[in-house]
XYZ file of C-alpha atoms in Angstrom:
760
model
C -30.596 31.097 8.143
C -27.861 28.719 8.269
C -27.588 27.973 4.375
C -24.247 27.442 2.523
C -25.140 29.089 -0.621
C -22.658 28.509 -3.530
C -23.888 30.848 -6.922
C -24.253 28.756 -9.363
C -22.333 29.813 -12.709
C -23.902 31.513 -15.748
C -25.594 28.785 -17.901
C -24.313 25.678 -16.015
C -27.237 23.683 -17.007
C -29.165 24.499 -20.527
C -32.531 23.677 -21.208
C -33.665 20.206 -22.982
C -35.900 22.519 -24.948
C -37.577 20.265 -27.166
C -37.477 16.194 -26.914
C -38.591 15.933 -30.648
C -35.360 14.711 -31.534
C -34.767 12.061 -34.365
C -33.005 9.653 -31.651
C -36.045 9.105 -29.717
C -38.477 8.188 -33.089
C -35.844 5.887 -33.737
C -36.203 4.057 -30.759
C -39.669 4.109 -30.372
C -40.070 2.435 -33.570
C -39.091 -0.737 -32.103
C -39.667 -1.081 -28.927
C -40.699 -4.526 -27.186
C -43.389 -3.691 -24.517
C -44.298 -5.857 -21.578
C -47.181 -8.372 -21.766
C -50.454 -6.888 -22.249
C -49.162 -3.833 -24.149
C -48.666 -2.519 -27.673
C -45.790 -4.737 -29.231
C -44.182 -1.517 -30.535
C -44.769 1.072 -27.857
C -45.636 4.738 -28.740
C -43.543 6.202 -25.986
C -39.872 6.434 -27.324
C -38.863 7.049 -23.776
C -39.139 3.187 -22.971
C -37.137 1.849 -25.533
C -33.475 0.807 -26.125
C -33.281 0.570 -29.618
C -29.614 2.196 -30.533
C -30.542 3.802 -34.069
C -27.892 5.744 -36.469
C -27.149 9.422 -35.249
C -29.929 11.868 -36.785
C -28.981 13.924 -39.868
C -27.568 17.395 -38.212
C -29.569 19.157 -41.389
C -32.987 17.950 -39.519
C -31.760 17.922 -35.956
C -33.535 20.929 -33.579
C -31.671 23.467 -32.151
C -32.860 22.644 -29.116
C -31.429 19.231 -29.145
C -28.034 20.706 -30.528
C -28.383 23.101 -27.078
C -28.813 20.077 -24.914
C -25.764 18.244 -26.293
C -24.302 22.113 -25.340
C -25.316 22.269 -22.188
C -25.749 19.261 -20.107
C -25.657 19.417 -16.106
C -21.919 18.873 -15.141
C -22.131 16.024 -12.641
C -20.480 16.850 -9.323
C -17.469 15.216 -8.536
C -16.943 12.712 -5.767
C -15.542 15.014 -2.450
C -14.792 13.559 0.913
C -16.351 16.930 2.399
C -19.973 17.764 1.987
C -20.308 20.737 -0.697
C -22.122 23.567 -0.197
C -25.718 23.434 -0.912
C -26.498 25.326 -4.588
C -28.891 28.381 -4.438
C -31.065 26.602 -6.828
C -31.360 23.412 -4.900
C -32.424 25.676 -1.753
C -35.062 27.608 -3.778
C -36.479 24.501 -5.218
C -36.437 22.818 -2.097
C -38.343 25.928 -0.087
C -40.729 25.765 -3.263
C -41.745 21.889 -2.579
C -42.285 22.467 0.854
C -44.510 25.536 1.287
C -47.050 27.183 -0.449
C -46.774 29.443 -3.101
C -47.484 32.691 -1.228
C -45.949 36.097 -0.347
C -43.769 35.069 2.196
C -42.203 32.366 0.047
C -41.567 35.024 -2.433
C -39.710 37.528 -0.114
C -38.081 34.326 1.526
C -36.656 33.546 -2.247
C -35.701 37.289 -3.029
C -33.867 37.453 0.214
C -31.566 34.552 -0.566
C -30.781 35.931 -3.849
C -28.890 39.251 -4.374
C -29.572 38.744 -8.352
C -31.132 36.963 -10.471
C -29.506 35.424 -13.955
C -31.005 33.068 -16.410
C -28.752 30.441 -15.575
C -30.362 30.436 -12.518
C -34.003 30.931 -13.313
C -33.609 27.992 -15.631
C -31.692 25.812 -13.067
C -34.966 26.464 -10.687
C -37.462 25.839 -13.758
C -35.381 22.382 -14.318
C -35.523 21.434 -10.711
C -38.937 22.565 -9.739
C -40.990 19.332 -8.557
C -44.579 20.921 -8.698
C -45.052 22.346 -12.207
C -47.760 24.951 -10.723
C -44.977 26.242 -8.753
C -42.766 26.268 -11.361
C -44.902 28.678 -13.323
C -45.539 30.960 -10.646
C -42.285 31.070 -10.135
C -41.511 31.924 -13.714
C -44.176 34.351 -13.906
C -43.133 36.156 -10.649
C -39.711 36.865 -11.607
C -40.528 38.880 -14.230
C -43.355 40.629 -13.232
C -41.497 41.622 -10.068
C -38.642 43.553 -12.262
C -35.982 40.617 -11.082
C -35.129 39.290 -14.963
C -36.254 39.383 -18.527
C -36.975 35.828 -19.449
C -34.812 34.452 -22.923
C -35.912 32.054 -25.213
C -34.579 29.343 -23.266
C -36.449 29.901 -19.972
C -39.638 30.183 -22.034
C -38.609 27.230 -23.871
C -38.228 25.224 -20.618
C -41.513 26.498 -18.871
C -43.107 25.216 -22.024
C -41.294 22.290 -21.919
C -42.650 21.899 -17.934
C -46.130 22.534 -19.125
C -46.243 20.463 -21.771
C -45.147 17.216 -19.661
C -47.773 18.150 -16.900
C -50.827 18.727 -19.640
C -50.821 22.223 -18.440
C -51.381 22.903 -22.260
C -53.680 25.805 -22.335
C -50.912 28.027 -20.106
C -48.206 26.393 -22.797
C -50.052 27.828 -25.741
C -50.842 31.211 -24.130
C -47.125 31.713 -23.660
C -46.127 30.825 -27.158
C -49.152 32.611 -28.719
C -49.594 35.428 -26.596
C -47.120 36.244 -24.015
C -43.799 35.754 -26.108
C -45.128 38.052 -29.542
C -45.935 40.723 -27.140
C -42.320 40.775 -25.294
C -40.978 40.583 -29.316
C -39.710 37.011 -29.542
C -39.530 35.521 -32.922
C -41.390 32.387 -33.279
C -39.868 29.290 -34.351
C -40.576 25.856 -35.678
C -39.277 24.228 -32.196
C -41.439 25.807 -30.074
C -44.710 24.697 -32.544
C -42.909 21.061 -32.727
C -43.295 21.107 -28.997
C -46.734 21.968 -28.747
C -47.435 19.513 -31.307
C -46.098 16.805 -29.732
C -47.570 17.756 -25.884
C -51.106 17.726 -27.504
C -50.373 14.476 -28.829
C -49.046 13.090 -25.863
C -52.277 14.192 -24.015
C -54.070 12.489 -26.643
C -55.836 15.422 -28.096
C -54.789 15.032 -31.872
C -57.236 17.927 -33.068
C -55.145 20.702 -31.490
C -51.631 18.730 -32.482
C -53.239 19.404 -35.882
C -54.260 23.019 -35.543
C -50.739 23.799 -33.890
C -48.990 22.805 -37.042
C -51.662 24.483 -39.221
C -50.796 27.610 -37.203
C -47.653 27.685 -38.469
C -48.783 28.174 -41.891
C -50.861 31.190 -40.717
C -48.236 32.779 -39.185
C -46.034 32.519 -42.240
C -44.036 30.490 -40.884
C -41.916 27.638 -42.636
C -42.572 23.936 -41.619
C -39.726 21.735 -42.110
C -39.984 17.529 -42.394
C -39.067 18.058 -38.331
C -42.787 19.320 -38.148
C -44.083 16.801 -40.248
C -42.600 14.234 -38.071
C -43.587 15.493 -35.299
C -47.257 15.390 -36.635
C -46.881 11.892 -38.182
C -45.885 10.639 -34.836
C -48.842 12.457 -32.874
C -51.549 11.116 -35.681
C -50.012 7.304 -36.269
C -50.098 6.990 -32.396
C -53.755 7.216 -32.300
C -54.352 5.234 -35.101
C -55.388 7.973 -38.005
C -53.279 6.330 -40.411
C -55.725 7.641 -43.315
C -54.785 11.343 -42.073
C -51.365 10.470 -41.905
C -50.914 9.470 -45.770
C -52.645 12.764 -46.374
C -50.363 14.771 -44.911
C -47.632 12.464 -46.290
C -48.904 13.644 -50.015
C -49.195 17.028 -48.848
C -45.577 17.232 -47.555
C -44.303 15.854 -51.105
C -46.207 18.204 -52.865
C -44.688 21.036 -50.586
C -41.401 19.411 -51.723
C -40.284 18.369 -48.477
C -38.606 14.953 -49.002
C -39.047 12.485 -46.447
C -36.087 10.966 -44.547
C -35.432 7.643 -43.009
C -36.651 8.843 -39.761
C -40.021 9.754 -41.697
C -40.400 6.494 -42.995
C -39.587 4.780 -39.393
C -42.195 6.496 -37.794
C -45.518 6.094 -40.584
C -44.248 2.142 -41.063
C -44.003 1.813 -37.339
C -47.914 3.333 -36.913
C -49.449 1.607 -39.909
C -48.494 -1.786 -37.954
C -49.722 -0.339 -34.895
C -53.186 -0.140 -37.065
C -52.941 -3.498 -38.574
C -52.568 -2.112 -41.998
C -49.625 -4.626 -43.173
C -49.977 -3.725 -46.661
C -49.605 -0.120 -46.362
C -46.547 -0.730 -44.134
C -44.977 -2.811 -46.690
C -46.012 -0.458 -49.521
C -44.373 2.764 -47.829
C -41.155 0.265 -46.980
C -40.942 -0.480 -50.616
C -41.606 3.369 -51.328
C -38.909 4.158 -48.885
C -36.302 2.378 -51.013
C -37.329 3.341 -54.290
C -36.442 6.968 -53.063
C -33.027 5.272 -52.257
C -33.052 5.900 -48.726
C -31.463 2.256 -47.413
C -33.462 0.602 -44.420
C -31.445 0.931 -41.059
C -31.439 -1.175 -38.072
C -34.738 0.402 -36.611
C -36.519 0.286 -40.190
C -35.692 -3.733 -39.808
C -36.816 -3.488 -36.264
C -39.991 -2.240 -37.143
C -40.924 -4.287 -40.239
C -40.035 -7.316 -37.977
C -41.972 -6.610 -35.283
C -45.057 -5.921 -37.639
C -44.455 -9.257 -39.229
C -44.302 -10.890 -36.273
C -47.805 -9.175 -35.131
C -49.246 -10.613 -37.792
C -47.815 -13.815 -37.292
C -46.100 -13.576 -40.471
C -42.751 -15.499 -39.104
C -41.277 -16.255 -43.220
C -41.669 -13.003 -44.277
C -39.909 -11.759 -40.762
C -37.117 -14.814 -41.356
C -36.517 -13.061 -44.745
C -35.992 -9.527 -43.396
C -33.648 -10.980 -40.662
C -31.501 -12.679 -42.979
C -31.456 -9.846 -45.452
C -30.400 -7.865 -42.319
C -27.170 -9.647 -41.327
C -26.641 -9.972 -44.940
C -26.330 -6.240 -45.460
C -23.967 -6.256 -42.489
C -26.616 -4.279 -40.328
C -25.871 -5.721 -37.019
C -29.122 -6.958 -35.409
C -29.654 -5.721 -31.545
C -31.205 -7.171 -28.568
C -34.528 -5.519 -29.885
C -34.085 -7.601 -32.845
C -33.326 -10.996 -31.550
C -36.109 -10.260 -29.069
C -38.650 -9.676 -31.638
C -38.103 -12.633 -33.404
C -38.028 -14.732 -30.151
C -41.313 -13.479 -29.181
C -42.436 -14.018 -33.045
C -41.501 -17.549 -32.406
C -43.107 -18.118 -29.521
C -46.372 -16.730 -30.603
C -46.556 -19.515 -33.567
C -45.494 -21.946 -31.049
C -41.859 -22.497 -32.335
C -40.569 -22.630 -28.966
C -37.351 -24.416 -30.129
C -36.330 -21.953 -32.748
C -36.999 -19.391 -30.039
C -34.534 -20.940 -27.456
C -32.107 -21.666 -30.598
C -31.878 -17.705 -31.251
C -31.612 -16.898 -27.657
C -28.242 -19.284 -27.869
C -27.310 -17.332 -31.181
C -28.206 -13.763 -29.307
C -25.483 -14.809 -26.770
C -22.728 -16.374 -28.885
C -22.855 -13.005 -30.326
C -22.262 -11.397 -27.328
C -25.775 -9.500 -27.269
C -26.784 -10.104 -23.582
C -31.101 -10.641 -23.384
C -32.028 -7.336 -21.433
C -35.446 -6.944 -19.413
C -37.309 -6.913 -21.977
C -36.362 -10.333 -23.696
C -36.826 -12.060 -20.183
C -40.293 -11.107 -19.778
C -40.887 -11.975 -23.549
C -39.315 -15.392 -23.079
C -41.065 -16.466 -19.562
C -44.447 -16.609 -19.884
C -44.363 -18.318 -23.027
C -42.119 -21.063 -21.494
C -44.536 -21.353 -18.969
C -47.195 -21.912 -21.696
C -45.392 -24.098 -23.695
C -44.449 -26.619 -20.467
C -41.054 -25.841 -20.788
C -40.287 -25.377 -16.912
C -36.947 -26.422 -16.888
C -35.779 -23.835 -19.193
C -37.965 -21.043 -17.612
C -36.202 -22.133 -14.146
C -32.614 -21.812 -15.947
C -33.637 -17.971 -17.183
C -34.723 -17.090 -13.774
C -31.149 -17.911 -12.532
C -29.808 -16.260 -14.667
C -31.824 -13.019 -14.442
C -30.999 -13.400 -10.576
C -27.185 -13.619 -11.294
C -27.233 -10.641 -13.394
C -29.542 -8.803 -11.274
C -32.120 -7.781 -13.958
C -35.767 -7.435 -13.442
C -38.109 -8.013 -15.971
C -40.640 -5.129 -17.060
C -43.555 -6.674 -15.794
C -43.703 -8.039 -12.676
C -46.794 -10.386 -13.260
C -44.842 -12.898 -14.786
C -43.870 -14.351 -11.453
C -47.340 -14.952 -10.278
C -47.238 -16.973 -13.562
C -43.990 -18.693 -12.869
C -45.434 -19.686 -9.336
C -48.202 -21.250 -10.997
C -46.501 -22.949 -13.884
C -43.855 -24.471 -11.051
C -46.134 -25.407 -8.939
C -48.529 -27.082 -11.698
C -45.372 -29.130 -12.472
C -44.996 -30.292 -9.124
C -41.626 -28.572 -8.592
C -42.434 -26.633 -5.372
C -38.661 -26.070 -4.928
C -38.595 -24.204 -8.080
C -41.561 -22.375 -6.666
C -40.015 -21.689 -3.709
C -37.004 -20.571 -5.500
C -39.217 -18.062 -7.570
C -39.983 -15.976 -4.756
C -36.459 -16.085 -3.117
C -35.280 -14.887 -6.672
C -38.212 -11.704 -6.179
C -36.599 -10.701 -2.956
C -33.030 -11.062 -4.301
C -34.412 -8.600 -7.646
C -35.891 -6.188 -4.854
C -39.136 -6.786 -6.348
C -42.136 -6.465 -3.876
C -43.610 -9.961 -3.026
C -47.349 -10.006 -2.052
C -49.694 -11.881 -0.078
C -50.861 -13.242 -3.673
C -47.211 -14.690 -4.142
C -47.123 -16.288 -0.848
C -50.448 -17.393 -0.906
C -49.851 -19.534 -4.446
C -46.983 -21.436 -2.307
C -48.861 -21.748 0.832
C -51.978 -23.524 -1.182
C -49.424 -25.924 -3.094
C -47.369 -26.710 -0.203
C -50.769 -27.797 1.885
C -52.085 -29.668 -0.979
C -48.792 -31.570 -0.778
C -49.236 -32.244 2.911
C -45.791 -29.937 3.572
C -47.462 -28.188 5.746
C -44.751 -27.194 7.839
C -43.210 -25.276 4.692
C -46.451 -23.720 4.510
C -46.520 -22.308 8.032
C -42.728 -20.988 7.313
C -44.190 -18.765 4.673
C -47.073 -17.677 6.746
C -44.889 -16.508 9.445
C -43.003 -14.267 6.927
C -46.310 -12.897 5.390
C -47.280 -11.741 9.220
C -43.843 -10.907 10.284
C -43.300 -8.074 7.279
C -47.309 -7.309 7.225
C -46.953 -8.202 3.591
C -50.833 -8.558 3.374
C -51.813 -5.317 4.991
C -49.177 -3.303 2.613
C -51.089 -0.454 1.010
C -49.692 -1.016 -2.612
C -50.403 -4.367 -2.679
C -52.676 -5.355 -5.596
C -52.386 -9.510 -5.540
C -54.545 -10.674 -2.581
C -54.408 -13.951 -1.096
C -56.921 -16.691 -2.275
C -59.012 -18.645 -0.080
C -57.597 -21.880 -1.540
C -54.577 -20.769 -0.048
C -55.298 -19.627 3.970
C -58.438 -21.730 4.528
C -56.166 -25.135 4.334
C -53.328 -23.523 6.592
C -55.538 -22.072 8.994
C -57.557 -24.979 9.499
C -53.915 -26.890 10.192
C -52.980 -24.545 12.325
C -56.126 -24.466 14.590
C -56.134 -28.220 14.489
C -52.576 -28.466 15.754
C -52.410 -26.022 18.442
C -51.649 -22.418 16.962
C -54.933 -21.255 16.727
C -53.492 -17.356 17.920
C -51.250 -17.455 14.836
C -54.156 -18.797 12.852
C -56.055 -15.937 14.182
C -53.013 -13.162 13.489
C -52.962 -14.235 9.866
C -56.890 -13.820 9.388
C -57.512 -10.510 11.423
C -54.866 -9.248 8.898
C -57.183 -10.674 6.172
C -60.353 -9.139 7.606
C -58.741 -6.039 7.438
C -58.508 -6.159 3.495
C -62.324 -7.421 3.416
C -62.029 -11.010 3.590
C -65.062 -12.677 5.149
C -64.613 -16.252 5.284
C -67.249 -18.409 6.991
C -65.053 -21.541 6.747
C -62.196 -19.359 8.185
C -64.247 -18.125 10.718
C -65.455 -21.182 11.988
C -61.940 -22.913 11.908
C -60.956 -20.337 14.269
C -63.739 -21.062 16.790
C -63.110 -24.839 16.607
C -59.288 -24.153 17.241
C -59.838 -21.892 20.175
C -62.613 -24.255 21.583
C -60.098 -27.006 21.243
C -57.173 -25.222 22.991
C -59.829 -24.104 25.922
C -60.013 -20.312 25.187
C -64.085 -20.544 24.525
C -63.516 -16.686 24.688
C -61.595 -15.989 21.995
C -63.954 -18.218 19.926
C -66.912 -16.303 21.202
C -65.312 -13.167 20.166
C -64.885 -14.615 16.980
C -68.666 -15.499 17.123
C -69.534 -11.962 17.543
C -67.747 -10.557 15.072
C -69.468 -12.591 12.574
C -72.665 -11.920 13.900
C -72.066 -8.188 13.081
C -70.983 -8.939 9.972
C -73.962 -11.324 8.744
C -71.771 -14.520 7.979
C -73.166 -18.041 8.626
C -71.978 -19.808 11.749
C -71.542 -23.632 11.646
C -73.274 -25.801 14.022
C -70.164 -27.873 14.803
C -68.267 -24.551 15.787
C -71.212 -23.865 18.259
C -70.950 -27.370 19.606
C -67.130 -27.153 20.413
C -67.531 -23.471 21.736
C -70.374 -25.378 24.268
C -68.229 -27.999 25.414
C -65.113 -25.720 25.695
C -67.275 -23.652 28.332
C -68.514 -26.652 29.960
C -64.983 -28.181 30.253
C -63.767 -24.915 32.096
C -66.795 -25.206 34.229
C -68.406 -22.108 32.745
C -71.794 -23.259 32.307
C -73.656 -19.796 32.067
C -71.412 -18.941 29.052
C -72.363 -22.342 27.532
C -75.786 -21.559 28.320
C -75.386 -18.274 25.961
C -73.343 -19.982 23.256
C -76.416 -22.538 23.097
C -79.052 -19.837 23.235
C -76.838 -17.775 19.524
C -76.594 -21.696 18.220
C -80.598 -21.349 18.510
C -81.135 -17.801 17.391
C -79.109 -18.872 14.521
C -81.621 -21.840 13.310
C -79.030 -24.626 14.279
C -81.109 -27.596 16.338
C -78.511 -28.715 18.976
C -78.449 -32.141 19.381
C -80.175 -34.062 22.754
C -76.693 -34.536 23.889
C -75.544 -30.700 23.941
C -78.726 -29.837 25.775
C -78.391 -32.496 28.356
C -74.833 -31.325 28.967
C -75.925 -28.014 29.717
C -78.756 -28.796 31.972
C -76.293 -30.866 34.114
C -73.873 -28.151 34.233
C -76.064 -25.557 35.286
C -78.275 -27.945 37.301
C -74.808 -28.885 39.428
C -73.448 -25.571 39.666
C -77.167 -24.414 41.102
C -78.465 -22.611 38.867
C -81.795 -24.529 38.503
C -83.689 -21.766 36.873
C -81.405 -21.545 34.121
C -81.067 -24.767 33.675
C -85.350 -25.017 33.442
C -84.836 -22.676 30.912
C -82.665 -24.852 28.557
C -85.250 -27.592 29.042
C -87.954 -25.207 28.000
C -86.268 -24.608 24.725
C -85.090 -28.424 24.218
C -88.582 -29.335 24.477
C -89.900 -26.360 22.292
C -87.489 -27.664 19.812
C -89.186 -31.302 19.567
C -86.018 -32.864 21.436
C -87.337 -35.751 23.403
C -84.148 -37.709 24.120
C -81.587 -37.625 27.536
C -85.013 -36.290 29.286
C -83.552 -38.232 32.541
C -82.572 -34.651 34.260
C -86.260 -33.254 33.862
C -87.439 -34.952 37.002
C -84.729 -33.487 39.012
C -84.969 -29.782 37.460
C -88.736 -29.972 38.251
C -88.005 -31.079 41.888
C -85.444 -28.258 42.616
C -87.604 -25.872 40.919
C -90.449 -27.154 43.467
C -88.506 -27.289 46.423
C -86.763 -23.596 45.965
C -90.734 -22.458 45.787
C -90.784 -21.842 41.949
C -94.109 -23.346 41.760
C -95.320 -21.340 38.918
C -92.590 -22.141 36.848
C -92.501 -25.735 37.879
C -96.255 -25.931 36.779
C -95.354 -24.171 33.506
C -92.565 -26.695 32.587
C -94.958 -29.308 33.652
C -97.780 -28.114 31.103
C -95.320 -27.899 28.650
C -94.289 -31.492 29.322
C -97.569 -32.667 28.938
C -98.767 -31.075 25.938
C -95.866 -32.061 23.727
C -96.626 -35.561 25.067
C -93.769 -36.195 27.763
C -94.823 -38.097 30.935
C -94.332 -36.699 33.965
C -94.277 -38.830 37.168
C -96.505 -36.779 39.775
C -96.965 -39.525 42.500
C -93.074 -39.203 42.988
C -92.893 -35.264 42.847
C -95.626 -35.393 45.388
C -93.999 -38.348 47.852
C -90.767 -36.062 48.161
C -92.541 -32.741 48.641
C -94.838 -34.279 50.791
C -91.430 -36.256 52.746
C -89.635 -32.809 53.005
C -92.568 -31.356 54.801
C -92.908 -28.643 50.929
C -96.599 -28.636 51.593
C -97.740 -25.602 49.451
C -95.427 -27.064 46.544
C -97.114 -30.498 47.049
C -100.721 -28.860 47.144
C -100.213 -26.770 44.150
C -98.670 -29.959 42.196
C -101.581 -31.872 43.236
C -104.571 -29.135 42.524
C -102.765 -28.852 39.257
C -102.963 -32.231 38.471
C -106.447 -32.597 39.450
C -107.678 -29.521 37.425
C -105.802 -31.712 34.192
C -107.093 -34.959 35.457
C -103.613 -36.358 35.596
C -102.990 -40.128 36.598
C -102.173 -39.991 40.306
C -102.387 -42.805 42.511
C -104.603 -42.716 45.860
C -101.746 -42.937 47.798
C -99.828 -39.508 46.639
C -103.386 -37.882 48.008
C -102.873 -39.423 51.498
C -99.415 -38.394 51.781
C -100.325 -34.783 50.740
C -103.320 -34.713 53.575
C -101.107 -35.961 55.790
C -98.236 -33.511 55.262
C -101.019 -30.882 55.135
C -102.752 -32.100 58.450
C -99.341 -32.131 60.019
C -98.638 -28.919 59.324
C -101.794 -27.622 60.587
C -102.637 -26.409 57.333
C -106.397 -27.888 57.821
C -108.113 -25.267 55.612
C -105.912 -26.629 52.893
C -106.111 -29.888 53.456
C -110.131 -29.749 53.423
C -109.748 -27.581 50.223
C -107.974 -30.154 48.500
C -109.862 -33.333 49.935
C -112.730 -31.751 48.385
C -111.391 -31.639 45.210
C -110.158 -34.866 45.124
C -113.538 -36.067 46.104
C -115.534 -33.825 43.694
C -113.266 -35.603 40.963
C -114.708 -39.030 42.085
C -111.242 -39.948 43.810
C -111.378 -42.537 46.248
C -108.882 -42.501 49.042
C -108.537 -44.759 51.921
C -107.247 -42.130 54.201
C -107.645 -42.709 58.131
C -107.542 -39.756 59.182
C -110.733 -37.876 58.526
C -111.626 -37.481 62.202
C -108.387 -35.691 62.881
C -109.162 -33.662 59.909
C -112.660 -33.177 60.990
C -111.429 -32.813 64.692
C -108.889 -29.669 63.836
C -111.378 -27.757 62.046
C -113.967 -27.581 64.789
C -111.086 -26.707 67.016
C -110.185 -23.971 64.934
C -113.571 -22.644 64.396
C -114.394 -23.885 61.176
C -117.420 -25.737 61.869
C -119.233 -25.096 58.836
C -116.094 -26.957 57.052
C -116.346 -29.696 59.618
C -120.154 -30.007 59.254
C -119.686 -30.646 55.306
C -116.647 -32.832 55.368
C -118.507 -35.082 57.716
C -121.701 -35.415 55.336
C -119.535 -35.737 52.324
C -117.546 -38.854 53.968
C -120.746 -40.808 55.580
C -122.217 -40.227 51.922
C -119.312 -41.327 50.422
C -118.826 -44.297 52.482
C -122.095 -45.557 51.336
C -121.824 -45.265 47.749
C -118.470 -47.135 48.133
C -118.934 -49.172 51.046
C -118.002 -52.358 48.629
C -115.267 -51.131 46.545
C -111.996 -52.200 47.603
C -108.009 -51.853 46.654
C -106.696 -48.723 44.201
C -108.595 -46.600 42.479
C -107.445 -43.778 40.015
C -108.604 -40.735 38.330
C -108.926 -40.572 34.592
C -106.374 -40.279 32.625
C -105.708 -36.948 30.956
C -104.710 -37.007 27.001
């Protein structure tokens, strides 16, 4: 198979079976948590408090085994050493499902299983379910009989991943069936595992089960139970079990008191914690550094810094050297009661005695310095962190630093915060850049803000899936507006499209992009933004529409300008008269008369009556092109909107240009509505009709003129009558002749210009 196999030596790695040793207990009592966490962390693995060596009498056998069997580090070699067999098996298990085929592959690799190999595979397994399946398979297949160490290892793994039913069955059912004698370490491990899973009742049941099975319980079991109980705030239960332990003749140790005092402070039971501290001394158990740290931390949580100071002084008087946790807790306490200068003094003392601040110390210092306005000191602390390459436990303090430095007006220091994050390999997020961009824009240092935008875009910081700190509108809107106003709309759009993928739908940003594209002569891009806004139901700004329309008109694209105008009206915006006129004029000059007519219709319907000088030209063009019905419809709309229409001008032009049918329809329309038309216009239309040989049309319209009481000085009556007779229309000629004679008699004394009644 191409593998280089090196068979592991027996028991090169032995199990870390039980983690309930005294040293971790001492550690967790004084851990200083990150902001937002409990000041005394219940997790012993997250602390670094040095404590005294545990009493060998109370040390678990498994801890001793851990010390005896540690994984031997591989020596550095120039040439790559062959891959160990257990590592090959672990890799195969990690990359494949647990199947019979995988089992056969493992069996083909291993000529003979031993306990060391099995233990090492369990230790290196990346999936707990695979570890359990491997554990059961090797025994059921008859490849090996598990010993105590492999049992303890699988229990430890199952407990770590909260697979507690399996762990319980192995201890209470499988192991007794195989003839293994149960011991206290196994139950301590179960008690601790149930406690970490938050199931206090099961931890208590496991503790009681020990007595049911006739197993002797030592202080080690009680300590494990105390840790579980007080972590959940069950301080009364802890007191009852403590009394029970005393009644059973089991003496508490320093570690027992440390756990209980820590738990009482965790439940804010100050008096109970102090009483147990005094009881500890009465029993002749001297406090150690962990005890003092726990008491100082508890007093700080209750803002009783005078008592904390006394304990800190007592600690040094007894030649118990304060640790970094001791100093950090005191500093945090001073800051909590606004004694910032005392905290800084203690920081200098800490450094003077050779104790270097750690990440917890820095995490404690920076937020409180920001709150106190000590930005110079905060800047110095950050420089020290960067120089020492120490990152804080809580990365949120960098956002606080950025905001505080910007609030103080020191933008350079704020930029240094981001630079420090990069040097400390702390992932910078869009929110961090947003703070800087917003404040540089407020200071009108736009060039620097744009540089941060470039970094955001180049590194795809906004789109990082693990990002939790988003960019605020106060940051991206000003810089987008600046970019769009200075010929960089493309860059602004790239930025905003990344924000759009994160769910940002800001109308102001959209409208700024539209304005920017419009100004830069890329109206299609602007219109695409408009479409996106429409799909998402985002309101669109009237000014953005206006700029878009102007951009289309500058590019000589009146049809697109008209489309944008329609969208503007659909969105509920009322374009001003100049916008309507610009679009109409552009369409008219482009020969799109009917489209210009539709814009005119929208204009009139919206009640816009300014800039109407193009109306006559559009009506004339419609009539000249044979769109009489459309033209008459527009005229009717204009009249109903109280807009004047110059019939005489239109009739004169149509007659002169031989558009007799259009002139006829227009005149007929005017007569039906009693419009104000000069008799000279009648004459022009009649002359044009007669000249075009349209005698019946001339006869028809002349009759209508006379029926409406209109008077004309037309002198071509005889020509019309003659033409009618020649065409065989003698009846119409006779009627017209009699009408003329009657009209002459009734009006022989009337002279001059006569007009029809004017329509409202």
